[in-house]
Coordinates of C-alpha atoms and ligand atoms in Angstrom, one line a residue:
M279 CA 63.1 135.2 91.2
R280 CA 64.9 138.1 92.8
L281 CA 66.9 137.8 96.0
A282 CA 67.9 141.0 97.8
W283 CA 68.6 142.2 101.3
G284 CA 66.6 144.9 103.0
P285 CA 68.0 148.3 104.3
E286 CA 68.4 147.0 107.8
E287 CA 70.4 144.0 106.7
E288 CA 72.5 146.1 104.4
A289 CA 73.3 148.5 107.4
F290 CA 74.3 145.4 109.5
R291 CA 76.6 144.2 106.6
A292 CA 78.1 147.7 106.2
E293 CA 79.1 147.7 109.9
L294 CA 80.5 144.2 109.6
V295 CA 82.5 145.1 106.5
D296 CA 83.9 148.2 108.2
F297 CA 85.0 146.1 111.2
L298 CA 86.6 143.4 108.9
D299 CA 88.4 146.0 106.8
R300 CA 89.9 147.4 109.9
H301 CA 90.7 144.3 112.0
A302 CA 90.7 141.1 109.9
P303 CA 94.0 139.3 109.7
K304 CA 95.5 139.0 106.2
R305 CA 95.7 135.2 106.4
A306 CA 93.3 132.8 104.7
L307 CA 91.5 129.8 105.9
G308 CA 93.3 126.5 105.6
L309 CA 96.6 127.9 104.5
D310 CA 98.0 128.4 108.0
F311 CA 96.3 125.5 109.8
A312 CA 98.4 125.0 112.9
T313 CA 101.7 124.3 111.0
S314 CA 103.6 122.5 113.7
E315 CA 103.4 120.8 117.0
E316 CA 105.7 123.5 118.5
E317 CA 103.8 126.4 117.0
G318 CA 100.5 125.3 118.6
I319 CA 97.6 127.6 117.9
P320 CA 99.0 130.5 115.9
E321 CA 99.1 133.8 117.8
W322 CA 97.3 135.7 114.9
S323 CA 94.4 133.2 115.3
R324 CA 94.3 133.7 119.1
Q325 CA 94.3 137.5 118.7
W326 CA 91.7 137.4 116.0
Q327 CA 89.3 135.2 118.1
A328 CA 89.7 137.6 121.1
T329 CA 89.1 140.6 118.9
L330 CA 85.9 139.2 117.5
F331 CA 84.7 138.4 121.0
D332 CA 85.6 141.9 122.3
H333 CA 83.7 143.6 119.5
G334 CA 80.6 141.4 119.7
W335 CA 81.3 139.5 116.4
L336 CA 82.4 136.1 117.6
V337 CA 78.9 134.6 117.8
P338 CA 76.6 137.4 116.7
G339 CA 73.5 135.7 118.0
Y340 CA 74.8 135.7 121.6
P341 CA 74.5 138.6 124.0
P342 CA 77.5 141.0 124.4
E343 CA 78.8 139.3 127.5
L344 CA 79.2 136.1 125.4
G345 CA 80.9 137.8 122.5
G346 CA 77.9 138.6 120.5
R347 CA 75.3 141.4 119.7
N348 CA 71.9 139.6 119.9
A349 CA 71.8 139.3 116.1
T350 CA 68.8 137.8 114.3
P351 CA 69.1 134.6 112.3
V352 CA 69.2 136.6 109.0
Q353 CA 72.0 138.9 110.4
T354 CA 73.9 135.8 111.5
L355 CA 73.6 134.4 108.0
I356 CA 75.0 137.6 106.6
F357 CA 77.9 137.4 109.0
Q358 CA 78.6 133.7 108.1
E359 CA 78.6 134.5 104.4
E360 CA 80.7 137.6 104.6
M361 CA 83.4 135.8 106.7
A362 CA 83.4 132.8 104.3
A363 CA 83.5 135.0 101.2
R364 CA 86.8 136.4 102.6
G365 CA 88.1 133.0 103.5
L366 CA 88.1 134.1 107.2
P367 CA 87.7 131.6 110.0
R368 CA 86.6 132.9 113.4
S369 CA 89.5 131.0 114.9
L370 CA 91.8 128.1 113.9
H371 CA 90.7 126.4 117.1
F372 CA 87.0 125.7 117.0
P373 CA 86.2 123.3 120.0
G374 CA 85.9 125.9 122.7
W375 CA 83.7 128.5 121.0
A376 CA 81.7 126.2 118.6
I377 CA 81.1 123.1 120.7
V378 CA 82.1 123.3 124.4
A379 CA 80.8 126.8 125.3
P380 CA 77.3 126.2 123.8
S381 CA 77.1 122.8 125.4
L382 CA 78.1 124.2 128.8
L383 CA 75.6 127.0 128.5
E384 CA 72.8 124.5 127.7
F385 CA 73.7 121.6 130.0
G386 CA 76.3 122.8 132.5
T387 CA 76.1 123.7 136.2
E388 CA 76.4 127.4 137.1
A389 CA 80.1 126.9 137.8
Q390 CA 80.5 125.2 134.4
K391 CA 78.6 128.0 132.6
A392 CA 81.0 130.4 134.1
L393 CA 83.7 128.8 131.9
A394 CA 81.9 129.8 128.7
P395 CA 83.2 133.4 128.2
A396 CA 86.9 132.3 128.4
S397 CA 86.1 129.3 126.2
L398 CA 84.5 131.5 123.6
R399 CA 87.2 134.1 123.7
G400 CA 89.9 131.4 123.3
D401 CA 91.5 132.1 126.6
M402 CA 90.6 128.6 127.7
V403 CA 91.7 125.9 125.2
W404 CA 89.6 122.8 124.9
C405 CA 89.8 119.5 123.1
I406 CA 86.9 117.1 122.3
G407 CA 87.3 113.5 123.4
M408 CA 84.7 111.6 121.3
S409 CA 86.4 109.3 118.8
E410 CA 88.1 106.1 119.7
P411 CA 89.9 103.4 117.7
D412 CA 86.6 101.4 117.5
A413 CA 84.1 104.3 117.8
G414 CA 84.1 107.0 115.1
S415 CA 81.0 107.0 112.9
D416 CA 79.4 104.7 115.4
L417 CA 80.3 107.0 118.3
A418 CA 77.9 105.3 120.7
S419 CA 80.2 102.3 120.8
L420 CA 82.8 104.3 122.8
K421 CA 84.5 102.3 125.6
T422 CA 86.6 104.8 127.6
R423 CA 85.4 103.7 131.0
A424 CA 84.6 106.1 133.9
V425 CA 83.9 104.4 137.2
L426 CA 82.4 106.4 140.1
D427 CA 84.2 106.0 143.3
G428 CA 82.7 108.2 146.0
D429 CA 83.3 111.8 145.1
H430 CA 85.4 111.1 141.9
F431 CA 85.5 109.1 138.7
V432 CA 88.4 106.9 137.7
V433 CA 88.9 107.0 133.9
N434 CA 90.7 104.4 131.7
G435 CA 90.7 104.1 128.0
Q436 CA 91.9 105.8 124.7
K437 CA 90.7 108.6 122.4
V438 CA 92.0 109.2 119.0
W439 CA 91.9 112.1 116.4
T440 CA 91.7 114.5 119.4
S441 CA 92.3 117.8 117.8
Y442 CA 94.5 120.3 119.7
A443 CA 94.9 117.8 122.7
M444 CA 98.6 118.8 123.2
W445 CA 97.7 122.5 123.6
S446 CA 94.5 122.2 125.6
Q447 CA 93.8 122.9 129.2
K448 CA 90.7 120.8 129.3
C449 CA 89.0 117.9 127.5
F450 CA 85.3 117.6 126.9
C451 CA 85.4 113.9 127.3
Y452 CA 82.7 111.3 126.4
T453 CA 83.0 108.3 128.7
R454 CA 81.2 105.0 129.3
T455 CA 79.7 105.0 132.8
N456 CA 77.2 102.1 132.4
P457 CA 78.2 99.2 130.1
D458 CA 75.0 97.2 131.0
V459 CA 72.4 99.3 129.1
P460 CA 71.8 100.0 125.4
K461 CA 74.9 101.8 124.0
H462 CA 73.3 105.2 123.6
K463 CA 72.5 105.2 127.3
G464 CA 75.3 104.9 129.8
I465 CA 77.5 107.7 128.3
T466 CA 78.6 110.6 130.5
V467 CA 80.4 113.7 129.6
L468 CA 83.3 114.7 131.9
I469 CA 85.4 117.8 132.0
I470 CA 89.0 116.5 132.4
D471 CA 91.9 118.8 133.2
M472 CA 94.6 117.8 130.7
D473 CA 97.4 118.1 133.3
T474 CA 95.8 115.4 135.5
P475 CA 98.3 112.6 136.2
G476 CA 97.7 109.5 134.1
I477 CA 97.1 111.3 130.8
D478 CA 99.4 110.5 127.9
I479 CA 99.2 112.6 124.8
R480 CA 100.8 111.2 121.6
P481 CA 100.6 113.6 118.6
L482 CA 99.7 112.2 115.2
R483 CA 101.4 113.6 112.1
Q484 CA 99.1 114.2 109.1
I485 CA 99.7 113.8 105.4
T486 CA 100.3 117.6 105.2
G487 CA 103.3 117.2 107.5
T488 CA 101.5 119.1 110.3
T489 CA 100.4 117.8 113.7
H490 CA 97.2 119.1 115.0
F491 CA 95.6 116.1 116.6
A492 CA 96.7 113.3 118.9
E493 CA 95.9 109.9 120.5
V494 CA 95.1 110.4 124.2
F495 CA 95.5 107.6 126.7
F496 CA 93.9 107.7 130.1
S497 CA 95.3 105.4 132.9
D498 CA 93.5 105.7 136.3
V499 CA 92.8 109.4 135.7
V500 CA 90.9 110.8 138.8
V501 CA 88.1 113.3 137.9
P502 CA 86.0 115.1 140.5
R503 CA 82.3 114.1 140.4
E504 CA 81.3 117.7 140.0
N505 CA 83.0 117.7 136.5
V506 CA 80.0 115.8 135.0
V507 CA 78.3 117.9 132.4
G508 CA 74.5 117.3 132.5
E509 CA 73.5 114.1 134.1
I510 CA 75.4 110.8 134.6
D511 CA 74.5 108.3 131.8
A512 CA 72.7 111.0 129.8
G513 CA 75.7 112.3 127.8
W514 CA 74.3 111.3 124.4
R515 CA 72.0 114.2 124.2
I516 CA 74.9 116.6 124.6
T517 CA 76.3 115.3 121.3
M518 CA 73.4 116.9 119.6
G519 CA 74.1 120.4 121.1
S520 CA 76.3 123.2 119.9
L521 CA 75.3 126.5 118.3
A522 CA 71.8 125.3 117.2
H523 CA 70.8 128.9 116.3
E524 CA 73.7 129.1 113.8
R525 CA 72.9 125.9 112.0
G526 CA 70.5 127.5 109.5
G527 CA 73.3 129.4 107.9
L528 CA 76.1 126.9 108.4
W529 CA 76.0 125.2 105.1
L530 CA 75.5 128.5 103.2
Q531 CA 78.7 129.5 104.9
T532 CA 80.4 126.4 103.5
V533 CA 79.0 127.2 100.0
S534 CA 80.6 130.7 100.3
G535 CA 83.9 129.0 101.3
V536 CA 83.8 126.8 98.1
D537 CA 82.9 129.9 96.1
H538 CA 86.0 131.6 97.5
A539 CA 88.1 128.6 96.5
L540 CA 86.6 128.7 93.0
T541 CA 87.4 132.4 92.6
D542 CA 91.0 131.7 93.5
L543 CA 91.1 128.9 91.0
V544 CA 89.7 131.0 88.1
G545 CA 92.5 133.5 89.0
L546 CA 95.1 130.7 88.9
A547 CA 93.7 129.5 85.5
K548 CA 94.1 133.0 84.1
R549 CA 97.6 133.4 85.4
T550 CA 98.8 130.1 84.1
G551 CA 97.0 130.5 80.7
A552 CA 94.9 127.3 81.4
D553 CA 91.8 129.5 81.0
G554 CA 92.0 128.9 77.2
N555 CA 91.9 125.1 77.7
Q556 CA 88.4 123.8 76.9
A557 CA 88.6 121.0 79.4
V558 CA 89.6 123.4 82.2
R559 CA 87.0 125.9 81.2
R560 CA 84.3 123.2 81.3
R561 CA 85.4 122.0 84.8
L562 CA 85.4 125.5 86.1
A563 CA 82.0 126.3 84.6
D564 CA 80.6 123.1 86.0
A565 CA 81.8 124.0 89.5
Y566 CA 80.3 127.5 89.1
A567 CA 77.0 125.9 88.2
Q568 CA 77.2 123.6 91.2
V569 CA 78.1 126.4 93.6
S570 CA 75.1 128.5 92.3
A571 CA 72.8 125.5 92.7
L572 CA 74.0 124.8 96.2
R573 CA 73.6 128.4 97.2
A574 CA 70.0 128.4 96.0
L575 CA 69.5 125.2 98.0
G576 CA 71.1 126.6 101.0
Y577 CA 68.8 129.7 100.9
K578 CA 65.8 127.4 100.6
G579 CA 66.9 125.5 103.6
F580 CA 67.7 128.6 105.5
S581 CA 64.2 130.0 104.8
S582 CA 62.6 126.7 106.2
F583 CA 64.9 126.9 109.2
A584 CA 64.0 130.6 109.9
Q585 CA 60.4 129.6 109.8
G586 CA 60.9 126.9 112.4
S587 CA 60.8 123.9 110.1
S588 CA 63.4 121.2 109.6
A589 CA 65.6 121.7 106.5
P590 CA 66.6 118.4 104.9
E591 CA 68.6 120.4 102.3
H592 CA 71.3 120.7 105.0
S593 CA 72.2 117.0 105.0
Y594 CA 72.9 117.2 101.3
L595 CA 75.0 120.5 101.6
K596 CA 77.5 119.0 104.0
L597 CA 78.1 116.2 101.5
A598 CA 78.1 118.3 98.3
T599 CA 80.2 121.2 99.5
S600 CA 83.0 119.0 101.1
E601 CA 83.3 116.8 98.0
L602 CA 83.1 119.8 95.6
Q603 CA 85.8 121.6 97.6
K604 CA 88.1 118.5 97.4
S605 CA 87.7 118.3 93.6
L606 CA 88.4 122.0 93.2
F607 CA 91.7 121.8 95.1
E608 CA 92.5 118.7 93.0
L609 CA 92.0 120.8 89.9
G610 CA 94.2 123.5 91.4
M611 CA 97.0 120.9 91.9
E612 CA 96.6 119.9 88.2
L613 CA 96.8 123.5 87.1
E614 CA 99.9 124.3 89.1
G615 CA 101.6 121.1 88.0
P616 CA 104.9 120.0 89.6
A617 CA 105.6 123.5 90.9
G618 CA 102.6 123.1 93.2
I619 CA 104.7 121.1 95.7
V620 CA 107.4 123.7 96.0
V621 CA 106.9 125.3 99.4
D622 CA 109.6 127.9 99.3
P623 CA 108.0 131.2 98.3
A624 CA 111.3 132.4 96.8
H625 CA 110.9 129.7 94.2
H626 CA 107.2 129.5 93.7
E627 CA 104.6 132.1 94.5
G628 CA 102.0 129.5 95.6
A629 CA 104.4 128.2 98.2
G630 CA 102.6 124.7 98.3
R631 CA 99.4 126.3 99.6
L632 CA 97.2 124.5 97.1
A633 CA 98.7 121.1 97.8
F634 CA 98.2 121.8 101.6
S635 CA 94.6 122.8 101.0
F636 CA 94.0 119.7 98.8
F637 CA 95.2 117.4 101.6
T638 CA 93.4 119.4 104.2
S639 CA 90.2 119.3 102.2
F640 CA 89.9 115.5 102.9
A641 CA 89.2 116.4 106.5
S642 CA 85.8 117.9 105.9
T643 CA 84.7 114.8 104.0
I644 CA 85.4 112.9 107.3
A645 CA 85.0 115.1 110.3
G646 CA 81.5 115.7 111.6
G647 CA 80.2 112.7 109.7
T648 CA 81.9 111.1 106.7
S649 CA 80.4 111.4 103.2
E650 CA 79.2 107.8 103.4
I651 CA 77.4 108.5 106.6
Q652 CA 75.9 111.6 105.1
R653 CA 74.6 109.5 102.2
N654 CA 73.1 107.0 104.7
I655 CA 71.3 109.9 106.5
I656 CA 69.9 111.2 103.2
A657 CA 68.8 107.8 102.1
E658 CA 67.1 106.9 105.4
R659 CA 65.9 110.2 106.9
V660 CA 65.3 112.4 103.8
L661 CA 64.3 109.9 101.2
G662 CA 62.8 107.4 103.6
L663 CA 64.6 104.3 102.1
P664 CA 64.9 101.2 104.1
R665 CA 68.0 100.8 106.3
G666 CA 70.9 99.1 104.6
K667 CA 72.1 95.7 105.9
Ligands
FAD782 C1 90.4 116.9 110.8 C2 89.7 116.0 111.8 C3 89.6 116.4 113.1 C4 89.0 115.6 114.0 N1 88.9 116.0 115.3 C5 88.3 115.2 116.2 C6 88.3 115.7 117.6 O1 88.8 116.7 118.0 N2 87.7 114.8 118.5 C7 87.2 113.6 118.2 O2 86.7 113.0 119.1 N3 87.2 113.2 116.9 C8 87.8 114.0 115.9 N4 87.9 113.6 114.6 C9 87.4 112.2 114.3 C10 86.1 112.1 113.5 O3 85.0 112.4 114.3 C11 86.1 110.7 112.9 O4 87.1 110.5 112.0 C12 84.8 110.5 112.2 O5 83.7 110.4 113.1 C13 84.9 109.1 111.4 O6 85.2 108.0 112.3 P1 86.4 107.1 112.0 O7 87.6 107.9 111.6 O8 86.6 106.2 113.2 O9 86.1 106.2 110.7 P2 85.1 105.0 110.8 O10 83.8 105.3 111.4 O11 85.9 103.8 111.2 O12 84.9 104.8 109.2 C14 85.8 104.2 108.3 C15 85.2 104.2 106.9 O13 84.0 103.4 106.9 C16 82.9 104.2 106.5 N5 81.7 103.8 107.2 C17 81.6 103.7 108.6 N6 80.3 103.3 109.0 C18 79.6 103.3 107.8 C19 78.3 102.9 107.5 N7 77.4 102.7 108.5 N8 77.9 102.9 106.2 C20 78.7 103.3 105.2 N9 80.1 103.5 105.5 C21 80.5 103.5 106.7 C22 83.2 105.6 106.8 O14 82.5 106.5 105.9 C23 84.7 105.6 106.4 O15 84.9 105.7 105.1 C24 88.5 114.3 113.7 C25 88.5 113.9 112.3 C26 89.2 114.7 111.4 C27 89.3 114.3 110.0

């Protein structure tokens, strides 16, 4: 089998590479993840997101007025892979461009759709209010109550793990509007301005020492009725939205991210002399074989996706790439040894970055569906096994 891109795709890639060489920030994914509550979303990330938007590279499949260039699915895939291979995020703040804007464009009123460009460019900062203390994997159990009272709702309840809540202007908030129907029904999405009286934001500190998410408490928060996204009680279908046209390449993008981490690790093994150690060599070689296999699986899934079929491979890729990435950073910590936790670059070149990446890597085995939930999905929907008790 021979995989190669055609001349048109190569021309697209050349234009992208030229843009990246000229504009991309010299910072890598994960290493500068919102380092403190005070710092908020780093300025370099804000500028980079706006630059991508202005040059039509933020969401290539969108039209220019939405920060894109009407790219085809294959071109989008090239973009995703090239960015990941360089360890480049589009932004350190994903809710606005990746979740809220696509959902507003699909389900919003004309006034709500008009918020999309600023949300994509990063000028309007959003948080997503889904998870609650008793509603995470089982999101449909959410209890934050919104009661309609004339021309407004009154909201009471609590969200948790709300990324960027303390720096956001608006919350894309999932609320319970009808408690008397099956739990997937009776959910409504409201746009809530974060400076509305009655909102209490309590930042949560992570194991990395950074603070990028929070608990959010709502006490008699008044929200205008026109802030409903979609229809009242029909919010569940909005959870399924967001950049559907990019999904085909999404997990290939994550494979490229893991490949990037592996390349760094091989460099570290060489620098530390661990490349002569048989056990380390075996682990690196195993990881290389896994990355290669996952990439092949990703291309197979992408090809089904591009032809309009479902791609069950993608359920496995989320699970496999997030777990592999975690094990690679763990190996990196072992290679660095005790020096790995020294954060002062004057005393250790790594400046604690691998330890930071290791702790951060747990996030992708949880967010967007935990590894256990992914295993359930594979068992039930891909393999057709009976539901567990
Ligand atoms: C970095 C990060 C950012 C996040 N940002 C946001 C955000 O901005 N907004 C937001 O709303 N949420 C956010 N979340 C929350 C995330 O969506 C939830 O953590 C996730 O859905 C899991 O829910 P939970 O934490 O309540 O765990 P639970 O659902 O309580 O699960 C606890 C454990 O039980 C396991 N488990 C649960 N159900 C099953 C089952 N049926 N079978 C087998 N095992 C099961 C899980 O795998 C897990 O190990 C974020 C999470 C992370 C890590």
